């Protein structure tokens, strides 16, 4: 078998095992949560008999192992179950929520990825001079501040003081693209500031590492300009680590937006998850957790495959 196909097959098998392990951890974690949905539905005044009847009706009295395999079997057939609190199909409810989260993550990625790479290249071009120090200082400052704090600061200045964008990011299907972009402007700013430093610093470090290679010195001796050396020689050879960190941050934009969605009341999966954790609606929490895990593992798998394909020794084995 070709070395690339063999490595890709190994990564696929490993990702499948990781997803299975994640399903076990998610189910175990939700099983040991204190309280249950029966108590939440009936309230504190419920009698023990009523609680026992509702738990039996919802299947909460069955052994944990039996419930796990029943849940896993349903997931493998595309059935995420029904929410215990309202009886709605979870897959249908999650469809629009996942779409909203991906919409927010997409626009954050469209801005943050090119900006981070541009700033990384600029920092390399002016290494140890004031543009490099300014870029590093600003990005490290933004990553050191919690995202909810950045969100509240931007709400105060951008929304309240300057009146530019709405402080609440509520969107729906009847809104035009322009109205949606206006609504998510501040959350996109927050996410961009949060993920910018990781990608910028990795771009800077990867290119500086390549710049120490012998062929870069040869290019300098030939009289090539610094920008041309970075663009034609250094950047293409630093793509693999840059793609890795970009994918990890894209995964964060999808699975790590819970705090941002709650701060801006954004109708995405993070807000949906928080609402149902409070209600102890375990099937919804399990479904959200498994989707988040699948997205995270999937994007890391793509990063691994891109890194493998970017390795010339694997593409052209002797």
Short mmCIF file of C-alpha atoms in Angstrom, two decimals:
data_model
loop_
_atom_site.label_atom_id
_atom_site.label_comp_id
_atom_site.label_asym_id
_atom_site.label_seq_id
_atom_site.Cartn_x
_atom_site.Cartn_y
_atom_site.Cartn_z
CA UNK A 1 0.00 0.00 0.00
CA UNK A 2 1.23 3.56 -0.75
CA UNK A 3 2.64 5.21 2.42
CA UNK A 4 0.16 8.10 2.16
CA UNK A 5 -2.86 5.79 1.90
CA UNK A 6 -1.55 3.72 4.81
CA UNK A 7 -1.12 6.80 7.04
CA UNK A 8 -4.55 8.17 6.06
CA UNK A 9 -6.15 4.79 6.85
CA UNK A 10 -4.39 4.77 10.24
CA UNK A 11 -5.64 8.28 11.01
CA UNK A 12 -9.21 7.32 10.02
CA UNK A 13 -9.12 4.26 12.28
CA UNK A 14 -7.68 6.30 15.16
CA UNK A 15 -10.34 9.00 14.71
CA UNK A 16 -13.10 6.39 14.81
CA UNK A 17 -11.69 4.96 18.04
CA UNK A 18 -11.44 8.45 19.53
CA UNK A 19 -15.06 9.17 18.65
CA UNK A 20 -16.13 5.90 20.27
CA UNK A 21 -14.13 6.77 23.41
CA UNK A 22 -15.70 10.24 23.40
CA UNK A 23 -19.18 8.67 23.28
CA UNK A 24 -18.33 6.58 26.36
CA UNK A 25 -17.04 9.61 28.26
CA UNK A 26 -20.04 11.75 27.26
CA UNK A 27 -22.52 9.08 28.34
CA UNK A 28 -20.67 8.41 31.62
CA UNK A 29 -20.39 12.12 32.35
CA UNK A 30 -24.09 12.77 31.79
CA UNK A 31 -25.05 9.67 33.80
CA UNK A 32 -23.29 10.87 36.96
CA UNK A 33 -24.82 14.36 36.77
CA UNK A 34 -26.72 15.13 39.99
CA UNK A 35 -30.51 15.22 39.75
CA UNK A 36 -32.58 14.06 36.79
CA UNK A 37 -35.10 15.34 34.31
CA UNK A 38 -38.03 13.74 36.17
CA UNK A 39 -37.34 15.94 39.19
CA UNK A 40 -37.03 18.99 36.93
CA UNK A 41 -40.34 18.26 35.18
CA UNK A 42 -42.38 17.50 38.30
CA UNK A 43 -40.71 20.04 40.58
CA UNK A 44 -39.79 19.86 44.25
CA UNK A 45 -43.38 19.12 45.33
CA UNK A 46 -43.53 15.80 43.44
CA UNK A 47 -44.29 12.68 45.46
CA UNK A 48 -41.90 9.68 45.38
CA UNK A 49 -44.57 7.63 43.56
CA UNK A 50 -44.95 10.23 40.81
CA UNK A 51 -41.17 10.48 40.40
CA UNK A 52 -40.84 6.70 40.20
CA UNK A 53 -43.61 6.45 37.58
CA UNK A 54 -42.12 9.22 35.41
CA UNK A 55 -38.61 7.74 35.66
CA UNK A 56 -39.98 4.37 34.56
CA UNK A 57 -41.88 6.04 31.69
CA UNK A 58 -38.75 7.87 30.51
CA UNK A 59 -36.59 4.74 30.81
CA UNK A 60 -34.35 6.24 33.48
CA UNK A 61 -34.53 3.08 35.63
CA UNK A 62 -32.90 0.83 33.04
CA UNK A 63 -29.24 -0.21 33.58
CA UNK A 64 -26.69 2.32 32.34
CA UNK A 65 -25.00 -0.19 30.00
CA UNK A 66 -28.33 -1.01 28.35
CA UNK A 67 -29.16 2.68 27.91
CA UNK A 68 -25.69 3.35 26.45
CA UNK A 69 -25.91 0.68 23.76
CA UNK A 70 -29.49 1.68 22.97
CA UNK A 71 -28.35 5.31 22.57
CA UNK A 72 -25.26 4.37 20.53
CA UNK A 73 -27.32 2.11 18.25
CA UNK A 74 -29.76 4.94 17.59
CA UNK A 75 -26.93 7.41 16.86
CA UNK A 76 -25.34 5.00 14.35
CA UNK A 77 -28.70 4.90 12.54
CA UNK A 78 -28.99 8.71 12.57
CA UNK A 79 -31.51 8.79 15.41
CA UNK A 80 -30.44 11.17 18.20
CA UNK A 81 -33.63 10.47 20.17
CA UNK A 82 -36.20 12.90 21.55
CA UNK A 83 -35.82 15.62 24.15
CA UNK A 84 -37.26 14.50 27.49
CA UNK A 85 -38.49 17.97 28.43
CA UNK A 86 -40.60 18.72 25.34
CA UNK A 87 -40.74 15.47 23.33
CA UNK A 88 -39.29 17.10 20.20
CA UNK A 89 -36.98 15.26 17.82
CA UNK A 90 -33.42 16.25 18.78
CA UNK A 91 -32.02 15.93 15.24
CA UNK A 92 -34.62 18.39 13.90
CA UNK A 93 -34.02 20.87 16.73
CA UNK A 94 -30.25 20.62 16.31
CA UNK A 95 -30.37 21.12 12.55
CA UNK A 96 -31.10 24.84 12.64
CA UNK A 97 -28.96 25.36 15.74
CA UNK A 98 -25.94 23.69 14.13
CA UNK A 99 -26.51 25.78 11.01
CA UNK A 100 -26.44 28.98 13.08
CA UNK A 101 -23.25 27.93 14.88
CA UNK A 102 -21.55 27.06 11.58
CA UNK A 103 -22.71 30.42 10.15
CA UNK A 104 -21.06 32.27 13.03
CA UNK A 105 -17.90 30.14 12.86
CA UNK A 106 -17.67 30.56 9.07
CA UNK A 107 -17.61 34.36 9.17
CA UNK A 108 -15.20 34.36 12.10
CA UNK A 109 -12.90 32.05 10.12
CA UNK A 110 -13.21 34.13 6.93
CA UNK A 111 -11.83 37.12 8.82
CA UNK A 112 -9.44 35.55 11.33
CA UNK A 113 -7.53 33.04 9.15
CA UNK A 114 -6.31 35.44 6.39
CA UNK A 115 -5.72 38.18 8.97
CA UNK A 116 -3.64 35.87 11.21
CA UNK A 117 -1.51 34.65 8.30
CA UNK A 118 -1.01 38.22 7.04
CA UNK A 119 0.01 39.44 10.50
CA UNK A 120 2.32 36.42 10.91
CA UNK A 121 4.06 37.21 7.62
CA UNK A 122 4.28 40.88 8.57
CA UNK A 123 5.83 39.97 11.93
CA UNK A 124 8.44 37.84 10.16
CA UNK A 125 9.20 40.61 7.68
CA UNK A 126 9.84 43.08 10.52
CA UNK A 127 11.24 40.58 13.05
CA UNK A 128 12.23 42.19 16.40
CA UNK A 129 11.22 45.63 15.13
CA UNK A 130 8.24 47.67 16.30
CA UNK A 131 5.60 46.13 13.92
CA UNK A 132 6.55 42.63 15.17
CA UNK A 133 6.42 43.72 18.82
CA UNK A 134 3.14 45.61 18.33
CA UNK A 135 1.42 42.65 16.62
CA UNK A 136 2.68 40.17 19.22
CA UNK A 137 1.71 42.44 22.11
CA UNK A 138 -1.83 43.14 20.89
CA UNK A 139 -2.63 39.52 19.99
CA UNK A 140 -1.20 38.17 23.26
CA UNK A 141 -3.27 40.73 25.17
CA UNK A 142 -6.50 39.70 23.45
CA UNK A 143 -5.89 35.99 24.01
CA UNK A 144 -5.15 36.62 27.69
CA UNK A 145 -8.58 38.16 28.30
CA UNK A 146 -11.58 35.80 28.70
CA UNK A 147 -13.95 35.93 25.74
CA UNK A 148 -16.91 36.99 27.87
CA UNK A 149 -14.88 40.00 29.06
CA UNK A 150 -13.95 40.94 25.49
CA UNK A 151 -17.61 40.55 24.58
CA UNK A 152 -18.81 42.90 27.32
CA UNK A 153 -16.09 45.46 26.47
CA UNK A 154 -17.12 45.44 22.79
CA UNK A 155 -20.82 45.64 23.70
CA UNK A 156 -20.10 48.73 25.80
CA UNK A 157 -17.98 50.54 23.23
CA UNK A 158 -19.18 49.30 19.84
CA UNK A 159 -22.87 48.91 20.60
CA UNK A 160 -23.71 51.29 23.46
CA UNK A 161 -21.16 54.11 23.05
CA UNK A 162 -20.81 54.17 19.24
CA UNK A 163 -24.16 52.57 18.32
CA UNK A 164 -22.66 50.61 15.41
CA UNK A 165 -24.03 47.10 15.93
CA UNK A 166 -26.65 45.32 18.00
CA UNK A 167 -25.59 43.98 21.39
CA UNK A 168 -27.87 40.93 20.98
CA UNK A 169 -27.09 38.51 18.16
CA UNK A 170 -30.52 37.05 17.47
CA UNK A 171 -31.01 35.81 13.91
CA UNK A 172 -33.80 33.93 12.12
CA UNK A 173 -34.58 32.58 8.65
CA UNK A 174 -36.62 35.66 7.61
CA UNK A 175 -33.60 37.98 7.93
CA UNK A 176 -31.49 38.95 4.92
CA UNK A 177 -27.77 38.17 4.80
CA UNK A 178 -26.94 41.80 5.55
CA UNK A 179 -29.20 41.83 8.62
CA UNK A 180 -27.64 38.59 9.86
CA UNK A 181 -24.11 39.91 9.39
CA UNK A 182 -25.04 43.08 11.25
CA UNK A 183 -26.43 40.97 14.12
CA UNK A 184 -23.35 38.75 14.45
CA UNK A 185 -20.75 41.52 13.94
CA UNK A 186 -19.71 41.78 17.60
CA UNK A 187 -19.60 37.99 18.27
CA UNK A 188 -17.44 37.62 15.15
CA UNK A 189 -15.10 40.32 16.48
CA UNK A 190 -14.83 38.47 19.80
CA UNK A 191 -14.06 35.11 18.17
CA UNK A 192 -11.53 36.72 15.81
CA UNK A 193 -9.65 38.33 18.68
CA UNK A 194 -9.69 35.08 20.67
CA UNK A 195 -8.22 32.84 17.94
CA UNK A 196 -5.97 35.38 16.19
CA UNK A 197 -2.91 35.03 18.45
CA UNK A 198 -2.62 31.22 18.11
CA UNK A 199 -2.60 31.28 14.33
CA UNK A 200 -0.45 34.42 14.01
CA UNK A 201 2.26 33.14 16.36
CA UNK A 202 2.34 29.68 14.76
CA UNK A 203 2.67 31.29 11.31
CA UNK A 204 5.49 33.47 12.59
CA UNK A 205 7.30 30.60 14.36
CA UNK A 206 6.93 28.16 11.44
CA UNK A 207 8.26 30.62 8.87
CA UNK A 208 11.13 31.74 11.09
CA UNK A 209 12.07 28.07 11.55
CA UNK A 210 12.14 27.57 7.78
CA UNK A 211 14.11 30.81 7.31
CA UNK A 212 17.05 29.16 9.09
CA UNK A 213 17.34 26.49 6.38
CA UNK A 214 20.30 26.32 4.02
CA UNK A 215 18.22 26.87 0.88
CA UNK A 216 16.91 30.16 2.31
CA UNK A 217 20.50 31.29 2.81
CA UNK A 218 21.20 30.31 -0.79
CA UNK A 219 18.24 32.38 -1.95
CA UNK A 220 19.56 35.36 0.02
CA UNK A 221 23.00 34.94 -1.56
CA UNK A 222 21.35 35.01 -4.97
CA UNK A 223 20.06 38.46 -4.13
CA UNK A 224 16.34 37.68 -3.80
CA UNK A 225 14.31 40.14 -1.75
CA UNK A 226 12.99 39.18 1.68
CA UNK A 227 9.32 39.31 0.63
CA UNK A 228 10.00 37.08 -2.39
CA UNK A 229 11.94 34.59 -0.23
CA UNK A 230 9.09 34.40 2.29
CA UNK A 231 6.39 34.10 -0.39
CA UNK A 232 8.10 31.60 -2.73
CA UNK A 233 10.36 29.56 -0.43
CA UNK A 234 9.53 29.90 3.27
CA UNK A 235 5.72 29.98 3.36
CA UNK A 236 5.07 26.90 1.14
CA UNK A 237 7.41 24.84 3.33
CA UNK A 238 5.73 26.01 6.54
CA UNK A 239 2.20 25.14 5.44
CA UNK A 240 1.86 21.91 7.45
CA UNK A 241 2.17 23.37 11.00
CA UNK A 242 0.14 26.43 9.96
CA UNK A 243 -2.69 24.23 8.67
CA UNK A 244 -2.61 22.26 11.92
CA UNK A 245 -3.08 25.30 14.11
CA UNK A 246 -5.69 26.78 11.74
CA UNK A 247 -7.76 23.57 11.93
CA UNK A 248 -7.51 23.46 15.71
CA UNK A 249 -8.77 27.03 15.88
CA UNK A 250 -11.55 26.30 13.40
CA UNK A 251 -12.59 23.46 15.69
CA UNK A 252 -12.62 25.91 18.57
CA UNK A 253 -14.82 28.28 16.56
CA UNK A 254 -17.43 25.51 16.33
CA UNK A 255 -17.18 23.71 19.67
CA UNK A 256 -15.86 26.50 21.88
CA UNK A 257 -18.44 29.19 21.22
CA UNK A 258 -20.69 28.28 24.15
CA UNK A 259 -19.67 31.32 26.20
CA UNK A 260 -19.98 33.71 23.24
CA UNK A 261 -23.42 32.37 22.28
CA UNK A 262 -24.67 32.73 25.86
CA UNK A 263 -23.30 36.29 26.20
CA UNK A 264 -24.99 37.42 22.96
CA UNK A 265 -28.11 35.19 23.27
CA UNK A 266 -27.15 33.69 19.91
CA UNK A 267 -29.46 30.79 18.89
CA UNK A 268 -26.70 28.25 18.25
CA UNK A 269 -25.78 24.85 19.62
CA UNK A 270 -23.90 26.28 22.60
CA UNK A 271 -26.98 28.15 23.84
CA UNK A 272 -29.12 25.06 23.17
CA UNK A 273 -26.70 22.90 25.18
CA UNK A 274 -26.63 25.26 28.16
CA UNK A 275 -30.44 25.50 28.25
CA UNK A 276 -30.82 21.71 28.41
CA UNK A 277 -28.00 21.14 30.90
CA UNK A 278 -29.99 23.33 33.29
CA UNK A 279 -33.05 21.12 32.67
CA UNK A 280 -31.04 17.86 33.07
CA UNK A 281 -32.28 16.81 29.62
CA UNK A 282 -29.62 14.14 29.17
CA UNK A 283 -30.36 13.00 25.56
CA UNK A 284 -29.95 16.57 24.28
CA UNK A 285 -26.71 17.05 26.21
CA UNK A 286 -25.38 13.74 24.89
CA UNK A 287 -26.30 14.62 21.29
CA UNK A 288 -24.65 18.06 21.50
CA UNK A 289 -21.54 16.60 23.14
CA UNK A 290 -21.19 13.91 20.49
CA UNK A 291 -21.60 16.40 17.62
CA UNK A 292 -19.01 18.72 19.17
CA UNK A 293 -16.62 15.77 19.57
CA UNK A 294 -17.21 14.65 15.98
CA UNK A 295 -16.52 18.16 14.62
CA UNK A 296 -13.35 18.51 16.70
CA UNK A 297 -12.01 15.07 15.75
CA UNK A 298 -13.00 15.56 12.10
CA UNK A 299 -11.18 18.88 11.72
CA UNK A 300 -8.08 17.47 13.42
CA UNK A 301 -8.24 14.52 11.03
CA UNK A 302 -8.31 16.94 8.07
CA UNK A 303 -5.30 18.78 9.54
CA UNK A 304 -3.41 15.49 9.88
CA UNK A 305 -4.19 14.47 6.30
CA UNK A 306 -3.15 17.88 4.93
CA UNK A 307 0.12 17.63 6.88
CA UNK A 308 0.74 14.18 5.43
CA UNK A 309 0.02 15.37 1.89
CA UNK A 310 2.30 18.37 2.41
CA UNK A 311 5.23 16.08 3.26
CA UNK A 312 7.28 15.62 0.03
CA UNK A 313 9.05 12.54 1.42
CA UNK A 314 5.69 10.76 1.63
CA UNK A 315 4.40 12.07 -1.69
CA UNK A 316 7.52 10.88 -3.52
CA UNK A 317 8.86 7.79 -1.66
CA UNK A 318 12.11 6.29 -2.98
#
